[in-house]
Coordinates of C-alpha atoms and ligand atoms in Angstrom, one line a residue:
M1 CA 0.0 0.0 -0.1
A2 CA 1.2 3.5 -0.9
N3 CA 2.5 5.8 1.9
N4 CA 0.7 9.0 2.0
Q5 CA 3.2 11.6 1.5
W6 CA 1.9 15.1 0.6
Y7 CA 3.6 15.3 -2.8
K8 CA 1.6 12.3 -3.8
E9 CA -1.8 14.4 -3.8
L10 CA -0.4 17.4 -5.2
A11 CA -1.8 19.0 -8.6
V12 CA 0.9 21.2 -9.9
Y13 CA 0.4 24.0 -12.3
Q14 CA 3.4 24.9 -14.4
I15 CA 4.0 28.5 -15.6
W16 CA 6.5 29.1 -18.3
P17 CA 6.9 32.7 -17.2
R18 CA 7.7 34.2 -20.5
S19 CA 4.3 33.6 -21.7
F20 CA 2.2 33.5 -19.0
K21 CA 1.1 37.0 -18.1
D22 CA 2.7 40.3 -18.6
G23 CA 2.2 42.7 -15.5
N24 CA 4.4 45.9 -16.6
G25 CA 3.4 46.0 -20.0
D26 CA 6.5 45.2 -22.1
G27 CA 5.1 42.3 -23.7
I28 CA 7.0 39.8 -21.7
G29 CA 5.2 37.7 -19.2
D30 CA 6.6 38.3 -15.5
L31 CA 6.1 37.9 -11.8
W32 CA 3.8 40.8 -11.6
G33 CA 1.6 39.0 -14.0
V34 CA 1.7 35.9 -11.7
L35 CA 0.8 37.9 -8.9
E36 CA -2.3 39.1 -10.6
K37 CA -3.3 35.4 -11.3
L38 CA -2.6 33.7 -8.1
D39 CA -6.3 33.5 -7.3
Y40 CA -7.1 32.2 -10.8
I41 CA -4.5 29.5 -10.4
K42 CA -5.8 28.7 -7.0
S43 CA -9.3 28.5 -8.2
L44 CA -8.3 25.5 -10.5
G45 CA -8.0 23.4 -7.6
V46 CA -4.1 22.8 -7.7
D47 CA -1.7 23.0 -4.9
A48 CA 1.4 24.0 -6.3
I49 CA 3.1 26.1 -8.9
W50 CA 6.1 24.8 -10.7
F51 CA 8.1 27.9 -12.5
S52 CA 10.1 27.0 -15.2
P53 CA 13.4 29.2 -14.7
L54 CA 12.9 32.6 -13.5
Y55 CA 16.7 33.4 -13.0
C56 CA 18.9 35.7 -14.8
S57 CA 19.5 34.2 -18.5
P58 CA 20.4 35.4 -21.9
N59 CA 17.6 33.3 -23.1
A60 CA 19.6 31.2 -25.5
D61 CA 17.2 28.5 -24.2
Y62 CA 14.8 30.9 -22.4
G63 CA 16.1 30.6 -18.9
Y64 CA 17.7 27.1 -19.1
D65 CA 20.7 28.9 -19.8
I66 CA 21.6 30.4 -16.4
S67 CA 23.8 33.1 -15.6
D68 CA 23.0 33.7 -11.9
Y69 CA 21.3 31.1 -10.0
R70 CA 20.4 33.4 -7.0
K71 CA 18.9 36.2 -8.7
I72 CA 15.6 36.5 -10.5
S73 CA 15.9 37.9 -14.2
P74 CA 15.0 41.6 -14.2
E75 CA 12.7 40.7 -17.2
Y76 CA 10.5 38.8 -14.7
G77 CA 11.0 41.0 -11.6
D78 CA 13.6 40.8 -8.7
N79 CA 14.0 38.6 -5.6
E80 CA 11.8 40.9 -3.5
L81 CA 9.1 40.4 -5.7
F82 CA 9.6 36.8 -6.1
K83 CA 9.4 36.7 -2.2
K84 CA 6.3 38.3 -2.5
V85 CA 4.7 35.9 -5.0
L86 CA 6.3 32.9 -2.5
D87 CA 4.4 34.5 0.5
E88 CA 1.2 35.2 -1.5
A89 CA 1.1 31.6 -2.9
H90 CA 1.8 30.2 0.6
K91 CA -1.1 32.4 2.0
R92 CA -3.4 30.8 -0.5
G93 CA -2.1 27.1 0.3
L94 CA 0.1 26.9 -3.0
K95 CA 3.5 25.5 -2.7
I96 CA 6.1 26.7 -4.9
I97 CA 8.7 24.4 -7.1
M98 CA 11.6 26.0 -8.6
D99 CA 13.4 24.5 -11.8
L100 CA 16.8 23.6 -10.9
V101 CA 19.1 23.6 -14.1
V102 CA 22.6 22.4 -12.9
N103 CA 23.5 20.1 -15.9
H104 CA 24.9 23.3 -17.5
T105 CA 25.2 27.2 -16.9
S106 CA 25.0 29.8 -19.4
D107 CA 28.4 30.8 -21.1
E108 CA 27.7 34.2 -19.4
H109 CA 27.7 33.0 -15.8
E110 CA 30.6 34.3 -13.9
W111 CA 32.0 30.8 -13.3
F112 CA 32.4 30.4 -16.9
I113 CA 33.7 33.7 -17.5
E114 CA 36.4 32.9 -14.9
S115 CA 37.1 29.5 -16.2
K116 CA 38.0 30.7 -19.6
K117 CA 40.7 33.1 -18.4
S118 CA 43.3 30.4 -17.8
K119 CA 43.9 26.9 -17.5
D120 CA 44.9 27.5 -13.7
N121 CA 41.9 29.7 -12.9
P122 CA 40.1 28.1 -9.9
Y123 CA 37.1 27.9 -11.9
H124 CA 38.7 26.3 -15.0
D125 CA 37.6 22.8 -13.5
Y126 CA 34.1 23.7 -13.4
Y127 CA 33.5 22.8 -16.8
F128 CA 34.9 20.1 -19.1
W129 CA 37.9 21.9 -21.0
R130 CA 39.9 19.6 -23.0
D131 CA 42.8 20.0 -25.6
G132 CA 41.8 19.5 -29.1
K133 CA 43.1 16.4 -31.1
G134 CA 45.2 16.3 -34.3
K135 CA 48.4 17.9 -35.1
D136 CA 47.3 21.5 -34.6
G137 CA 44.7 20.6 -31.7
K138 CA 42.0 21.9 -33.8
K139 CA 39.9 18.7 -33.8
P140 CA 37.2 18.2 -31.1
P141 CA 38.2 15.8 -28.1
N142 CA 35.8 13.3 -29.1
N143 CA 33.1 12.6 -31.6
W144 CA 30.1 13.7 -29.4
L145 CA 27.3 15.7 -31.0
S146 CA 25.1 18.2 -29.0
V147 CA 21.3 17.2 -28.6
F148 CA 20.7 20.8 -29.7
E149 CA 23.0 22.0 -32.2
G150 CA 25.9 20.3 -34.3
G151 CA 28.9 19.3 -32.4
A152 CA 29.2 19.1 -28.7
W153 CA 32.6 20.9 -28.4
E154 CA 33.1 24.7 -28.8
Y155 CA 36.8 25.8 -29.3
N156 CA 38.2 28.8 -27.4
E157 CA 41.0 30.6 -29.2
D158 CA 42.5 32.4 -26.2
L159 CA 42.9 29.1 -24.2
K160 CA 43.4 26.8 -27.2
Q161 CA 40.9 24.3 -25.6
Y162 CA 37.5 23.1 -26.3
Y163 CA 34.6 23.3 -23.8
L164 CA 31.8 20.6 -23.8
H165 CA 28.2 21.5 -24.3
V166 CA 25.7 18.7 -24.5
F167 CA 22.9 21.1 -25.5
A168 CA 23.2 24.7 -27.2
K169 CA 26.6 26.2 -27.3
K170 CA 25.6 28.7 -24.7
Q171 CA 24.8 26.0 -22.3
V172 CA 27.9 24.9 -21.0
D173 CA 28.1 21.6 -19.2
L174 CA 29.2 21.6 -15.7
N175 CA 31.9 19.3 -14.3
M176 CA 29.9 17.5 -11.5
D177 CA 33.1 15.3 -10.6
N178 CA 34.5 18.3 -9.0
P179 CA 33.4 18.5 -5.2
K180 CA 33.5 22.5 -5.5
V181 CA 30.8 22.4 -8.2
R182 CA 28.6 19.9 -6.3
Q183 CA 29.0 22.1 -3.3
E184 CA 27.9 25.2 -5.3
V185 CA 24.6 23.1 -6.4
K186 CA 24.0 22.2 -2.5
D187 CA 24.4 25.8 -1.8
I188 CA 21.9 26.9 -4.6
M189 CA 19.3 24.6 -3.2
K190 CA 19.7 25.7 0.3
F191 CA 19.4 29.5 -1.0
W192 CA 15.9 28.7 -2.4
L193 CA 14.8 26.4 0.2
D194 CA 15.7 28.8 3.0
M195 CA 13.8 31.3 1.4
G196 CA 10.8 29.0 1.7
V197 CA 10.4 27.2 -1.6
D198 CA 9.1 23.7 -1.4
G199 CA 11.0 21.7 -3.9
F200 CA 12.6 21.5 -7.0
R201 CA 12.0 20.1 -10.8
E202 CA 15.6 19.1 -11.7
D203 CA 16.3 19.7 -15.4
V204 CA 17.8 16.9 -17.2
I205 CA 19.2 15.7 -14.0
T206 CA 20.1 12.3 -15.3
F207 CA 22.7 13.7 -17.4
I208 CA 24.8 15.1 -14.8
S209 CA 27.5 12.5 -14.6
K210 CA 29.8 12.0 -17.6
A211 CA 31.9 8.9 -18.3
E212 CA 35.4 9.0 -17.3
G213 CA 37.8 10.0 -20.0
L214 CA 34.8 11.0 -22.2
P215 CA 35.2 8.2 -24.6
N216 CA 33.7 8.4 -28.2
G217 CA 30.3 7.7 -28.6
F218 CA 28.3 5.3 -31.1
P219 CA 28.0 7.7 -34.4
L220 CA 24.4 8.9 -34.5
P221 CA 23.1 11.9 -36.5
I222 CA 22.3 13.7 -33.3
G223 CA 23.1 13.3 -29.9
T224 CA 26.3 11.0 -30.3
G225 CA 27.8 10.1 -27.0
L226 CA 24.6 10.0 -25.3
E227 CA 25.4 6.6 -23.8
H228 CA 28.2 8.1 -22.0
Y229 CA 26.1 10.5 -19.9
K230 CA 22.4 9.5 -20.1
K231 CA 23.0 7.9 -16.7
G232 CA 26.6 8.3 -16.0
P233 CA 28.8 6.4 -13.6
H234 CA 28.5 8.6 -10.6
I235 CA 24.7 9.7 -11.1
H236 CA 23.4 7.9 -8.0
E237 CA 26.3 9.1 -5.7
Y238 CA 25.9 12.5 -6.7
L239 CA 22.1 12.8 -6.4
S240 CA 22.5 10.9 -2.9
E241 CA 24.6 13.5 -1.9
F242 CA 22.3 16.2 -2.6
R243 CA 19.5 14.1 -0.9
H244 CA 21.5 13.6 2.3
D245 CA 23.3 16.8 2.6
V246 CA 20.3 19.2 1.6
L247 CA 17.1 18.0 0.7
D248 CA 16.5 15.5 3.5
K249 CA 17.0 18.4 5.9
Y250 CA 13.7 20.1 4.5
D251 CA 10.3 19.3 3.9
C252 CA 10.5 19.4 0.2
F253 CA 9.9 17.3 -2.8
V254 CA 11.9 16.8 -6.0
V255 CA 11.0 15.6 -9.3
G256 CA 13.5 14.8 -11.9
E257 CA 13.3 15.3 -15.6
S258 CA 15.0 12.1 -17.1
P259 CA 14.9 11.9 -20.9
M260 CA 15.3 8.1 -22.2
T261 CA 14.4 6.7 -18.6
N262 CA 11.9 4.2 -18.3
A263 CA 9.9 3.0 -15.3
K264 CA 12.3 0.5 -14.5
T265 CA 15.2 2.8 -14.5
A266 CA 13.2 5.3 -12.7
L267 CA 13.0 2.9 -9.7
E268 CA 16.8 3.3 -9.3
F269 CA 16.3 6.7 -8.4
T270 CA 12.9 6.7 -6.5
D271 CA 12.5 3.4 -4.7
E272 CA 10.7 4.2 -1.5
H273 CA 12.2 1.3 0.2
G274 CA 15.9 2.1 -1.1
D275 CA 18.1 5.1 -1.0
K276 CA 15.4 7.7 -2.5
E277 CA 17.3 10.3 -4.5
L278 CA 14.4 11.5 -6.0
D279 CA 10.8 11.5 -5.2
M280 CA 9.5 11.0 -8.6
M281 CA 10.5 11.3 -12.3
F282 CA 9.0 12.7 -15.5
L283 CA 9.1 9.9 -18.1
F284 CA 8.6 10.4 -21.6
D285 CA 7.1 7.2 -23.0
H286 CA 3.6 8.1 -22.7
M287 CA 4.2 11.2 -24.9
E288 CA 5.8 8.9 -27.8
A289 CA 2.5 7.4 -29.0
D290 CA 2.7 9.8 -32.1
C291 CA 6.3 10.0 -32.6
F292 CA 9.6 8.2 -32.7
M293 CA 11.7 9.1 -30.0
T294 CA 11.4 13.1 -30.6
D295 CA 8.4 15.0 -31.3
T296 CA 10.1 15.9 -34.6
I297 CA 9.4 12.4 -36.3
H298 CA 5.9 12.5 -36.1
L299 CA 3.7 9.3 -36.8
P300 CA 0.0 8.8 -36.5
F301 CA -1.3 8.5 -33.0
N302 CA -1.1 5.0 -31.6
L303 CA -3.4 4.4 -28.6
K304 CA -2.1 1.1 -27.7
K305 CA 1.5 2.6 -27.4
M306 CA 0.1 5.3 -24.9
K307 CA -1.9 2.7 -22.8
K308 CA 1.0 0.4 -22.8
A309 CA 3.3 3.0 -21.2
F310 CA 0.8 3.8 -18.5
A311 CA 0.1 0.1 -17.8
N312 CA 3.8 -0.4 -17.5
W313 CA 4.7 2.5 -15.1
H314 CA 1.7 1.5 -12.8
K315 CA 3.0 -2.1 -12.9
T316 CA 6.5 -1.1 -12.5
L317 CA 6.1 1.7 -9.9
D318 CA 3.4 0.0 -7.7
G319 CA 4.2 0.3 -4.1
K320 CA 7.7 1.4 -4.9
G321 CA 7.8 4.6 -6.7
W322 CA 5.3 7.3 -8.0
P323 CA 4.1 8.3 -11.5
A324 CA 4.0 12.1 -12.6
L325 CA 1.1 12.4 -14.7
Y326 CA 1.6 15.2 -17.5
L327 CA 0.4 15.7 -21.0
E328 CA 1.9 18.9 -21.8
N329 CA 4.9 21.1 -20.9
H330 CA 7.1 23.8 -22.5
D331 CA 9.0 21.1 -24.6
H332 CA 5.9 19.9 -26.6
P333 CA 3.1 20.7 -28.9
R334 CA -0.4 20.9 -27.5
I335 CA -2.0 17.7 -26.5
V336 CA -5.4 18.2 -28.3
D337 CA -3.7 18.4 -31.7
R338 CA -1.6 15.4 -30.9
Y339 CA -3.8 12.8 -28.9
G340 CA -7.1 14.6 -29.3
N341 CA -9.0 15.9 -32.2
L342 CA -9.5 19.6 -33.1
N343 CA -12.9 18.9 -34.6
Y344 CA -13.7 17.8 -31.1
R345 CA -11.5 20.4 -29.0
V346 CA -13.6 20.5 -26.2
E347 CA -14.7 16.9 -25.9
S348 CA -11.3 15.6 -26.7
A349 CA -9.5 18.0 -24.2
K350 CA -12.0 16.9 -21.4
M351 CA -11.5 13.2 -22.2
L352 CA -7.6 13.5 -22.3
A353 CA -7.8 15.2 -18.8
T354 CA -9.8 12.5 -17.5
M355 CA -8.0 9.4 -18.9
C356 CA -4.7 10.9 -17.7
Y357 CA -5.5 12.4 -14.2
M358 CA -7.8 9.5 -13.1
Q359 CA -4.9 7.6 -12.7
S360 CA -2.6 7.5 -9.6
G361 CA 0.4 10.0 -9.7
T362 CA 1.0 13.5 -9.0
V363 CA -0.7 15.9 -11.4
F364 CA 1.0 18.3 -13.7
I365 CA -1.1 20.9 -15.8
Y366 CA 0.8 23.1 -18.4
Q367 CA -0.4 26.9 -18.4
G368 CA -3.2 27.1 -21.1
Q369 CA -3.9 23.3 -21.2
E370 CA -6.7 24.0 -18.9
I371 CA -8.4 25.9 -21.6
G372 CA -7.4 23.6 -24.3
M373 CA -4.9 25.9 -26.1
T374 CA -3.9 24.6 -29.5
N375 CA -0.9 24.6 -32.0
F376 CA -0.2 27.6 -34.1
H377 CA 0.1 27.8 -37.9
L378 CA 3.1 30.3 -38.7
D379 CA 3.9 31.2 -42.3
S380 CA 7.3 31.6 -42.1
L381 CA 10.5 30.3 -40.5
D382 CA 11.6 33.5 -39.2
Q383 CA 8.5 33.8 -36.8
F384 CA 10.1 31.0 -34.7
K385 CA 12.5 31.8 -31.7
D386 CA 13.9 28.4 -30.4
V387 CA 17.3 27.1 -31.0
V388 CA 15.9 23.7 -31.3
T389 CA 13.6 24.7 -34.1
F390 CA 16.7 26.0 -36.2
N391 CA 18.9 23.4 -35.3
N392 CA 16.4 20.9 -36.7
Y393 CA 15.9 23.2 -39.7
K394 CA 19.7 22.6 -40.7
L395 CA 19.4 18.7 -40.1
F396 CA 16.3 18.6 -42.2
K397 CA 17.9 20.6 -45.0
K398 CA 20.8 18.3 -45.1
L399 CA 18.3 15.5 -45.5
G400 CA 17.0 17.3 -48.6
F401 CA 13.6 18.8 -47.3
S402 CA 12.5 22.2 -48.5
D403 CA 11.7 25.3 -46.5
A404 CA 8.1 24.7 -47.1
A405 CA 8.2 21.2 -46.0
Y406 CA 10.1 22.0 -42.9
L407 CA 7.7 24.8 -42.0
K408 CA 4.9 22.0 -42.0
I409 CA 7.0 20.0 -39.7
A410 CA 7.9 22.7 -37.3
N411 CA 4.2 24.1 -37.2
T412 CA 3.1 20.4 -36.0
T413 CA 6.0 19.3 -33.8
S414 CA 8.0 22.4 -32.6
R415 CA 8.0 22.9 -28.8
E416 CA 7.2 26.3 -29.6
N417 CA 3.7 25.5 -30.0
G418 CA 3.3 25.4 -26.3
R419 CA 5.0 28.6 -25.9
T420 CA 2.5 31.2 -27.4
P421 CA 1.1 33.7 -24.7
V422 CA -1.7 32.5 -22.7
Q423 CA -5.0 33.4 -23.9
W424 CA -6.9 35.3 -21.1
T425 CA -9.3 37.4 -22.9
S426 CA -10.6 38.1 -26.4
G427 CA -9.4 41.7 -26.2
E428 CA -6.3 43.4 -27.4
Y429 CA -3.1 41.0 -27.4
A430 CA -5.6 38.3 -25.8
G431 CA -5.3 40.3 -22.5
F432 CA -1.9 38.9 -22.1
S433 CA -0.3 42.3 -22.2
T434 CA -0.9 45.8 -23.1
A435 CA 2.1 45.8 -25.6
E436 CA 2.9 43.5 -28.5
P437 CA 3.8 40.2 -27.0
W438 CA 7.3 38.9 -27.4
F439 CA 6.0 35.8 -29.4
H440 CA 3.4 35.1 -32.0
L441 CA -0.1 35.2 -30.1
N442 CA -2.4 32.2 -31.6
E443 CA -5.2 33.8 -33.9
N444 CA -7.8 31.6 -32.2
Y445 CA -7.6 33.8 -29.1
K446 CA -10.8 35.5 -29.7
Q447 CA -12.6 32.0 -29.3
I448 CA -10.1 30.4 -26.9
N449 CA -9.5 32.4 -23.9
V450 CA -9.8 32.3 -20.0
E451 CA -12.7 34.8 -19.9
Q452 CA -14.7 32.7 -22.3
A453 CA -14.2 29.6 -20.4
E454 CA -15.3 31.2 -17.2
N455 CA -18.3 32.3 -18.5
D456 CA -19.2 28.9 -20.0
E457 CA -20.2 26.3 -17.4
N458 CA -19.3 23.5 -19.7
S459 CA -15.9 24.9 -20.7
I460 CA -12.7 22.7 -20.4
L461 CA -11.8 25.1 -17.6
N462 CA -14.7 24.3 -15.6
Y463 CA -14.2 20.6 -16.2
Y464 CA -10.6 20.7 -15.0
R465 CA -12.0 22.3 -11.9
K466 CA -14.4 19.5 -11.4
L467 CA -12.1 17.0 -12.0
L468 CA -9.4 18.2 -9.7
K469 CA -12.1 18.6 -6.9
F470 CA -13.2 15.0 -7.4
R471 CA -9.8 13.9 -7.1
K472 CA -9.0 15.6 -4.0
E473 CA -12.3 14.4 -2.4
N474 CA -11.8 10.7 -3.5
P475 CA -8.6 8.9 -2.3
I476 CA -9.5 6.1 -4.7
V477 CA -8.2 8.4 -7.4
I478 CA -4.8 8.8 -5.8
Y479 CA -4.2 5.7 -4.0
G480 CA -6.4 2.9 -5.7
D481 CA -5.1 0.3 -7.7
Y482 CA -5.2 -0.1 -11.6
K483 CA -6.6 -2.8 -13.7
E484 CA -6.8 -2.2 -17.4
H485 CA -9.6 -3.7 -19.6
Y486 CA -10.0 -3.9 -23.4
K487 CA -6.2 -3.6 -23.7
D488 CA -6.2 -4.6 -27.5
S489 CA -8.7 -1.8 -28.4
D490 CA -7.3 1.1 -30.4
K491 CA -10.2 3.1 -30.0
M492 CA -11.0 2.8 -26.2
F493 CA -9.2 3.2 -23.1
V494 CA -10.8 1.5 -20.0
Y495 CA -9.5 1.0 -16.6
E496 CA -10.9 0.5 -13.2
R497 CA -9.4 1.4 -9.7
N498 CA -10.1 -0.2 -6.3
Y499 CA -9.6 1.4 -3.0
E500 CA -11.0 0.3 0.4
G501 CA -14.1 -1.5 -1.1
K502 CA -14.8 1.1 -3.5
R503 CA -14.3 0.9 -7.4
M504 CA -14.1 3.2 -10.0
L505 CA -14.3 2.7 -13.7
V506 CA -13.1 5.0 -16.3
V507 CA -14.1 4.7 -20.0
S508 CA -12.7 6.9 -22.7
S509 CA -13.1 7.1 -26.2
F510 CA -10.4 8.1 -28.7
S511 CA -12.8 7.8 -31.8
D512 CA -14.5 10.4 -33.8
R513 CA -17.4 7.9 -34.4
A514 CA -19.9 6.4 -32.0
L515 CA -18.9 3.3 -30.4
R516 CA -20.5 0.6 -28.3
F517 CA -19.2 0.1 -24.9
D518 CA -19.9 -2.9 -22.8
A519 CA -19.0 -3.0 -19.2
P520 CA -16.4 -5.3 -18.2
E521 CA -17.5 -8.3 -16.2
G522 CA -18.2 -7.6 -12.5
F523 CA -19.4 -4.2 -13.2
N524 CA -23.2 -3.4 -13.0
L525 CA -23.4 0.2 -14.6
E526 CA -26.9 0.8 -13.0
K527 CA -25.3 0.3 -9.6
G528 CA -22.6 3.0 -10.3
K529 CA -22.8 6.7 -10.3
K530 CA -21.5 8.8 -13.2
V531 CA -19.3 11.2 -11.3
L532 CA -17.7 13.0 -14.3
G533 CA -18.2 13.1 -18.0
N534 CA -17.8 15.3 -21.1
Y535 CA -21.6 14.9 -22.4
S536 CA -24.7 15.1 -20.4
T537 CA -26.1 11.8 -21.5
E538 CA -26.6 9.2 -18.8
K539 CA -28.2 6.5 -20.7
I540 CA -27.2 3.0 -20.1
I541 CA -28.3 0.0 -22.3
D542 CA -27.7 -3.4 -21.5
N543 CA -25.0 -2.6 -19.0
G544 CA -23.1 -0.6 -21.8
F545 CA -23.5 2.6 -23.7
I546 CA -23.2 4.3 -27.2
M547 CA -20.2 6.2 -26.7
N548 CA -20.2 9.7 -28.5
P549 CA -17.1 10.9 -30.2
Y550 CA -14.3 11.4 -27.7
E551 CA -16.6 10.6 -24.9
T552 CA -15.3 9.9 -21.3
R553 CA -17.2 8.8 -18.4
V554 CA -16.1 8.0 -14.9
Y555 CA -18.3 5.6 -12.8
L556 CA -17.9 5.3 -8.8
F557 CA -19.3 2.2 -7.2
E558 CA -19.6 2.5 -3.4
Ligands
LIG1 C1 15.1 20.2 -20.5 C2 14.1 21.3 -20.4 C3 14.3 22.0 -21.8 C4 15.5 22.7 -22.1 C5 16.6 21.5 -21.7 C6 18.0 21.9 -21.7 O1 14.6 19.2 -21.2 O2 12.8 21.0 -20.1 O3 13.4 23.0 -22.0 O4 15.8 23.0 -23.5 O5 16.5 20.6 -20.6 O6 18.3 22.6 -20.4
LIG2 CA1 6.5 42.1 -18.6

């Protein structure tokens, strides 16, 4: 049986600050905007906010390239304003989770500026500086490729050495093998925890230990060398150190982002019976039901693949670990465009929320998801902003794709789809700002916005509120067991939950046609209560019903 720990019951709202709400009228989202919207966030029924990075950053990767870990970016406010947001959030019973990005710093961080001054600078060994190969030392130290742009090594003329960057050039990998670097990380954690924050989302945290000697990797078109750092030799040691030296001393929670990790490997980090380095991990496999490895290689949505991922989490983590339930974040296109259907935007958005959040796990909701925001349709590549979009452009060009073909790919698969300003009203600039927003505003803001959703009892927004309330009032949703039915169906997702003598049945259709649903053996629908659903119909025929397109129903049996 699962232990009741507070993080398990949380619903977390993720803010990507640049596009959440502009409060000072410069077209960029900020903490003044967050302050204005705290009551709105609270009204959703969530318990915490996770802030994507708010720190000083040159924005090569919009905050994921940090130049000062202890300072809020002036674009977003300052430390005093942050403290105010923190206090106001706490007053409302909302916890605050900070993003901790310590695989790399910005090349504008003072550590890096020092480190490139000379080989004997005390900060030199904070990063991976290596001599080049070949006669003139002008060949990179190994064959690693960046997962974001080209080679993973950048040459510095003054030092005549290369530095390692697994992500963008301006995101320099920290040398975590240096105990001084680990001490810096622990001090940064303490700094924010002492201020009162309630935990961290740790960015690509499983990448922080690199294989000794930085050996050549298996040659791939992108990310060569990954096998030497995706779960490096000292990863457990370092995470345990952070846990024991800092995190254990606070009542906080930590979720790790772990690309290429599955439920089984997640247990190595999160086993409640072992040395628990992290409380939970963001897995990626359920987000790969319409793509291959990365969103960019888009495939038709495969429901069975998604169901398998969830089933595997529950089976593997049961009693030992804890899932993080999410469908969107700042790294993916919008979910209604992916797993839902824009012709049934409202229905499918509610269905997706239900099928996902009626499982056990901690809930994560990304800004705009609660009103069913959608992908954009940009007409030219120069409207895009993200380093990943531009890097992929280079790759696709090499493969012979035309600009027009790539534009189509970017419109469907780019993570920038999730980064358009939140649509608050149908008014000027969608109520996001009083000035022209920093990034493209989705044209559909006149129809899709928070104001409209507030005024419509049947909106996606109000459905999210109902769903989160139901979750909070019914521990079966959080702690019940999980059993799937109709596993082989490629149109329906059906599972039951059991807890303390209660049963719950969650039925969801992924079809745009009517479908007959028959209750699984042992369930008498007439005896159940329909507690959630996206159509008003209640009709039961022969212990089943005809499901409308993208219909979802939740039955509770007490
Ligand atoms: C994580 C972040 C992503 C960022 C990358 C590098 O995957 O979620 O936005 O670009 O790490 O920091
Ligand atoms: Ca602003």
